[in-house]
């Protein structure tokens, strides 16, 4: 692994959303990750609509987006090598997302205390000053999250070994 946190996060970036089946199913895309911060986009798509009459994105998609962005920011805030689990998540919905617009969640780790990270986030559909929702959350490192991280790390190492073996033979 690289010697800086940003290098580590850049190496892991592809897995931070794509390694999560629910995030993949919702079409989420990592926009950027840096120490203690994450930005993730949920695309507007037919499968995400909660009200067919208005075309408004379902609030559950916004919730999942904020939870995932906050968890990614917490992971990055805790050094990028300890998987986290949601301990507490509070959302305040302010308005429906505009039909036809992607929703972006911008999350920032406010404080790390031992194995707990406290995070704040906003979700917006293009105007950060007019949020769709805000979130405040706490995430912690747990045995279960560490076991999941170890399984994911082993899969990544196996994938890298397979790529290296395939590259050496061509």
mmCIF file with all atom_site columns, C-alpha atoms in Angstrom, residues 25-125:
data_model
loop_
_atom_site.group_PDB
_atom_site.id
_atom_site.type_symbol
_atom_site.label_atom_id
_atom_site.label_alt_id
_atom_site.label_comp_id
_atom_site.label_asym_id
_atom_site.label_entity_id
_atom_site.label_seq_id
_atom_site.pdbx_PDB_ins_code
_atom_site.Cartn_x
_atom_site.Cartn_y
_atom_site.Cartn_z
_atom_site.occupancy
_atom_site.B_iso_or_equiv
_atom_site.pdbx_formal_charge
_atom_site.auth_seq_id
_atom_site.auth_comp_id
_atom_site.auth_asym_id
_atom_site.auth_atom_id
_atom_site.pdbx_PDB_model_num
ATOM 1   C CA . UNK A 1 25  ? -28.030 -1.721 -7.276  1.00 0.00 ? 25  UNK A CA 1
ATOM 2   C CA . UNK A 1 26  ? -28.880 1.949  -6.696  1.00 0.00 ? 26  UNK A CA 1
ATOM 3   C CA . UNK A 1 27  ? -26.311 3.041  -9.290  1.00 0.00 ? 27  UNK A CA 1
ATOM 4   C CA . UNK A 1 28  ? -24.236 5.066  -6.822  1.00 0.00 ? 28  UNK A CA 1
ATOM 5   C CA . UNK A 1 29  ? -20.932 6.462  -8.055  1.00 0.00 ? 29  UNK A CA 1
ATOM 6   C CA . UNK A 1 30  ? -18.017 7.718  -6.011  1.00 0.00 ? 30  UNK A CA 1
ATOM 7   C CA . UNK A 1 31  ? -17.232 11.280 -7.069  1.00 0.00 ? 31  UNK A CA 1
ATOM 8   C CA . UNK A 1 32  ? -14.264 11.716 -4.727  1.00 0.00 ? 32  UNK A CA 1
ATOM 9   C CA . UNK A 1 33  ? -12.823 10.604 -1.434  1.00 0.00 ? 33  UNK A CA 1
ATOM 10  C CA . UNK A 1 34  ? -10.160 12.314 0.632   1.00 0.00 ? 34  UNK A CA 1
ATOM 11  C CA . UNK A 1 35  ? -9.086  12.031 4.272   1.00 0.00 ? 35  UNK A CA 1
ATOM 12  C CA . UNK A 1 36  ? -12.299 12.400 6.274   1.00 0.00 ? 36  UNK A CA 1
ATOM 13  C CA . UNK A 1 37  ? -14.486 13.358 3.307   1.00 0.00 ? 37  UNK A CA 1
ATOM 14  C CA . UNK A 1 38  ? -16.545 11.642 0.622   1.00 0.00 ? 38  UNK A CA 1
ATOM 15  C CA . UNK A 1 39  ? -18.815 12.711 -2.217  1.00 0.00 ? 39  UNK A CA 1
ATOM 16  C CA . UNK A 1 40  ? -21.143 10.127 -3.783  1.00 0.00 ? 40  UNK A CA 1
ATOM 17  C CA . UNK A 1 41  ? -23.798 10.545 -6.489  1.00 0.00 ? 41  UNK A CA 1
ATOM 18  C CA . UNK A 1 42  ? -27.069 8.653  -6.882  1.00 0.00 ? 42  UNK A CA 1
ATOM 19  C CA . UNK A 1 43  ? -28.329 8.920  -10.446 1.00 0.00 ? 43  UNK A CA 1
ATOM 20  C CA . UNK A 1 44  ? -31.899 9.748  -11.265 1.00 0.00 ? 44  UNK A CA 1
ATOM 21  C CA . UNK A 1 45  ? -33.294 6.557  -12.804 1.00 0.00 ? 45  UNK A CA 1
ATOM 22  C CA . UNK A 1 46  ? -36.670 4.901  -13.184 1.00 0.00 ? 46  UNK A CA 1
ATOM 23  C CA . UNK A 1 47  ? -35.852 2.355  -10.468 1.00 0.00 ? 47  UNK A CA 1
ATOM 24  C CA . UNK A 1 48  ? -35.266 5.167  -7.938  1.00 0.00 ? 48  UNK A CA 1
ATOM 25  C CA . UNK A 1 49  ? -38.612 6.915  -8.366  1.00 0.00 ? 49  UNK A CA 1
ATOM 26  C CA . UNK A 1 50  ? -40.813 6.824  -5.279  1.00 0.00 ? 50  UNK A CA 1
ATOM 27  C CA . UNK A 1 51  ? -43.883 8.562  -6.695  1.00 0.00 ? 51  UNK A CA 1
ATOM 28  C CA . UNK A 1 52  ? -44.650 7.768  -10.351 1.00 0.00 ? 52  UNK A CA 1
ATOM 29  C CA . UNK A 1 53  ? -47.027 10.754 -10.624 1.00 0.00 ? 53  UNK A CA 1
ATOM 30  C CA . UNK A 1 54  ? -44.420 13.339 -9.632  1.00 0.00 ? 54  UNK A CA 1
ATOM 31  C CA . UNK A 1 55  ? -41.270 11.455 -10.627 1.00 0.00 ? 55  UNK A CA 1
ATOM 32  C CA . UNK A 1 56  ? -39.651 12.272 -7.275  1.00 0.00 ? 56  UNK A CA 1
ATOM 33  C CA . UNK A 1 57  ? -36.746 10.080 -6.125  1.00 0.00 ? 57  UNK A CA 1
ATOM 34  C CA . UNK A 1 58  ? -37.695 7.789  -3.224  1.00 0.00 ? 58  UNK A CA 1
ATOM 35  C CA . UNK A 1 59  ? -36.563 8.956  0.204   1.00 0.00 ? 59  UNK A CA 1
ATOM 36  C CA . UNK A 1 60  ? -35.047 5.538  0.850   1.00 0.00 ? 60  UNK A CA 1
ATOM 37  C CA . UNK A 1 61  ? -32.561 6.137  -1.968  1.00 0.00 ? 61  UNK A CA 1
ATOM 38  C CA . UNK A 1 62  ? -31.590 9.458  -0.370  1.00 0.00 ? 62  UNK A CA 1
ATOM 39  C CA . UNK A 1 63  ? -31.243 7.710  3.007   1.00 0.00 ? 63  UNK A CA 1
ATOM 40  C CA . UNK A 1 64  ? -29.029 4.961  1.558   1.00 0.00 ? 64  UNK A CA 1
ATOM 41  C CA . UNK A 1 65  ? -26.949 7.581  -0.282  1.00 0.00 ? 65  UNK A CA 1
ATOM 42  C CA . UNK A 1 66  ? -26.377 9.652  2.856   1.00 0.00 ? 66  UNK A CA 1
ATOM 43  C CA . UNK A 1 67  ? -25.588 6.561  4.942   1.00 0.00 ? 67  UNK A CA 1
ATOM 44  C CA . UNK A 1 68  ? -23.080 5.327  2.375   1.00 0.00 ? 68  UNK A CA 1
ATOM 45  C CA . UNK A 1 69  ? -21.420 8.736  1.934   1.00 0.00 ? 69  UNK A CA 1
ATOM 46  C CA . UNK A 1 70  ? -21.187 9.204  5.700   1.00 0.00 ? 70  UNK A CA 1
ATOM 47  C CA . UNK A 1 71  ? -19.753 5.709  6.151   1.00 0.00 ? 71  UNK A CA 1
ATOM 48  C CA . UNK A 1 72  ? -17.183 6.341  3.443   1.00 0.00 ? 72  UNK A CA 1
ATOM 49  C CA . UNK A 1 73  ? -16.167 9.642  5.065   1.00 0.00 ? 73  UNK A CA 1
ATOM 50  C CA . UNK A 1 74  ? -15.903 7.878  8.447   1.00 0.00 ? 74  UNK A CA 1
ATOM 51  C CA . UNK A 1 75  ? -13.766 5.126  6.898   1.00 0.00 ? 75  UNK A CA 1
ATOM 52  C CA . UNK A 1 76  ? -11.508 7.790  5.396   1.00 0.00 ? 76  UNK A CA 1
ATOM 53  C CA . UNK A 1 77  ? -11.487 9.737  8.668   1.00 0.00 ? 77  UNK A CA 1
ATOM 54  C CA . UNK A 1 78  ? -10.371 6.666  10.620  1.00 0.00 ? 78  UNK A CA 1
ATOM 55  C CA . UNK A 1 79  ? -7.347  6.144  8.393   1.00 0.00 ? 79  UNK A CA 1
ATOM 56  C CA . UNK A 1 80  ? -8.750  4.099  5.525   1.00 0.00 ? 80  UNK A CA 1
ATOM 57  C CA . UNK A 1 81  ? -8.009  0.665  6.943   1.00 0.00 ? 81  UNK A CA 1
ATOM 58  C CA . UNK A 1 82  ? -10.805 -0.035 9.411   1.00 0.00 ? 82  UNK A CA 1
ATOM 59  C CA . UNK A 1 83  ? -14.269 -0.915 8.149   1.00 0.00 ? 83  UNK A CA 1
ATOM 60  C CA . UNK A 1 84  ? -17.091 0.806  9.987   1.00 0.00 ? 84  UNK A CA 1
ATOM 61  C CA . UNK A 1 85  ? -20.700 0.135  10.896  1.00 0.00 ? 85  UNK A CA 1
ATOM 62  C CA . UNK A 1 86  ? -23.446 2.716  11.329  1.00 0.00 ? 86  UNK A CA 1
ATOM 63  C CA . UNK A 1 87  ? -23.987 3.379  15.023  1.00 0.00 ? 87  UNK A CA 1
ATOM 64  C CA . UNK A 1 88  ? -26.431 6.260  14.655  1.00 0.00 ? 88  UNK A CA 1
ATOM 65  C CA . UNK A 1 89  ? -27.904 8.089  11.660  1.00 0.00 ? 89  UNK A CA 1
ATOM 66  C CA . UNK A 1 90  ? -30.210 11.070 11.869  1.00 0.00 ? 90  UNK A CA 1
ATOM 67  C CA . UNK A 1 91  ? -31.715 12.553 8.720   1.00 0.00 ? 91  UNK A CA 1
ATOM 68  C CA . UNK A 1 92  ? -33.650 15.739 8.219   1.00 0.00 ? 92  UNK A CA 1
ATOM 69  C CA . UNK A 1 93  ? -35.550 15.864 4.943   1.00 0.00 ? 93  UNK A CA 1
ATOM 70  C CA . UNK A 1 94  ? -36.010 19.428 3.748   1.00 0.00 ? 94  UNK A CA 1
ATOM 71  C CA . UNK A 1 95  ? -37.695 18.989 0.385   1.00 0.00 ? 95  UNK A CA 1
ATOM 72  C CA . UNK A 1 96  ? -38.167 16.428 -2.380  1.00 0.00 ? 96  UNK A CA 1
ATOM 73  C CA . UNK A 1 97  ? -35.386 16.078 -4.904  1.00 0.00 ? 97  UNK A CA 1
ATOM 74  C CA . UNK A 1 98  ? -36.187 17.624 -8.273  1.00 0.00 ? 98  UNK A CA 1
ATOM 75  C CA . UNK A 1 99  ? -37.450 15.001 -10.741 1.00 0.00 ? 99  UNK A CA 1
ATOM 76  C CA . UNK A 1 100 ? -34.856 14.223 -13.381 1.00 0.00 ? 100 UNK A CA 1
ATOM 77  C CA . UNK A 1 101 ? -31.914 15.331 -11.218 1.00 0.00 ? 101 UNK A CA 1
ATOM 78  C CA . UNK A 1 102 ? -29.171 13.195 -9.693  1.00 0.00 ? 102 UNK A CA 1
ATOM 79  C CA . UNK A 1 103 ? -28.701 13.591 -5.944  1.00 0.00 ? 103 UNK A CA 1
ATOM 80  C CA . UNK A 1 104 ? -25.215 14.170 -4.547  1.00 0.00 ? 104 UNK A CA 1
ATOM 81  C CA . UNK A 1 105 ? -24.205 13.515 -0.943  1.00 0.00 ? 105 UNK A CA 1
ATOM 82  C CA . UNK A 1 106 ? -21.237 15.408 0.473   1.00 0.00 ? 106 UNK A CA 1
ATOM 83  C CA . UNK A 1 107 ? -20.024 14.023 3.812   1.00 0.00 ? 107 UNK A CA 1
ATOM 84  C CA . UNK A 1 108 ? -17.320 15.211 6.181   1.00 0.00 ? 108 UNK A CA 1
ATOM 85  C CA . UNK A 1 109 ? -15.893 13.625 9.319   1.00 0.00 ? 109 UNK A CA 1
ATOM 86  C CA . UNK A 1 110 ? -16.240 16.168 12.110  1.00 0.00 ? 110 UNK A CA 1
ATOM 87  C CA . UNK A 1 111 ? -14.414 14.283 14.867  1.00 0.00 ? 111 UNK A CA 1
ATOM 88  C CA . UNK A 1 112 ? -12.757 10.945 15.502  1.00 0.00 ? 112 UNK A CA 1
ATOM 89  C CA . UNK A 1 113 ? -12.733 9.635  19.055  1.00 0.00 ? 113 UNK A CA 1
ATOM 90  C CA . UNK A 1 114 ? -11.103 6.240  19.498  1.00 0.00 ? 114 UNK A CA 1
ATOM 91  C CA . UNK A 1 115 ? -12.948 3.830  17.232  1.00 0.00 ? 115 UNK A CA 1
ATOM 92  C CA . UNK A 1 116 ? -15.888 6.188  16.600  1.00 0.00 ? 116 UNK A CA 1
ATOM 93  C CA . UNK A 1 117 ? -16.189 8.797  13.845  1.00 0.00 ? 117 UNK A CA 1
ATOM 94  C CA . UNK A 1 118 ? -18.799 11.556 13.864  1.00 0.00 ? 118 UNK A CA 1
ATOM 95  C CA . UNK A 1 119 ? -19.912 12.738 10.427  1.00 0.00 ? 119 UNK A CA 1
ATOM 96  C CA . UNK A 1 120 ? -22.149 15.448 8.913   1.00 0.00 ? 120 UNK A CA 1
ATOM 97  C CA . UNK A 1 121 ? -23.500 15.473 5.368   1.00 0.00 ? 121 UNK A CA 1
ATOM 98  C CA . UNK A 1 122 ? -25.838 17.184 2.965   1.00 0.00 ? 122 UNK A CA 1
ATOM 99  C CA . UNK A 1 123 ? -27.656 15.754 -0.033  1.00 0.00 ? 123 UNK A CA 1
ATOM 100 C CA . UNK A 1 124 ? -28.531 18.131 -2.864  1.00 0.00 ? 124 UNK A CA 1
ATOM 101 C CA . UNK A 1 125 ? -29.661 18.022 -6.469  1.00 0.00 ? 125 UNK A CA 1
#
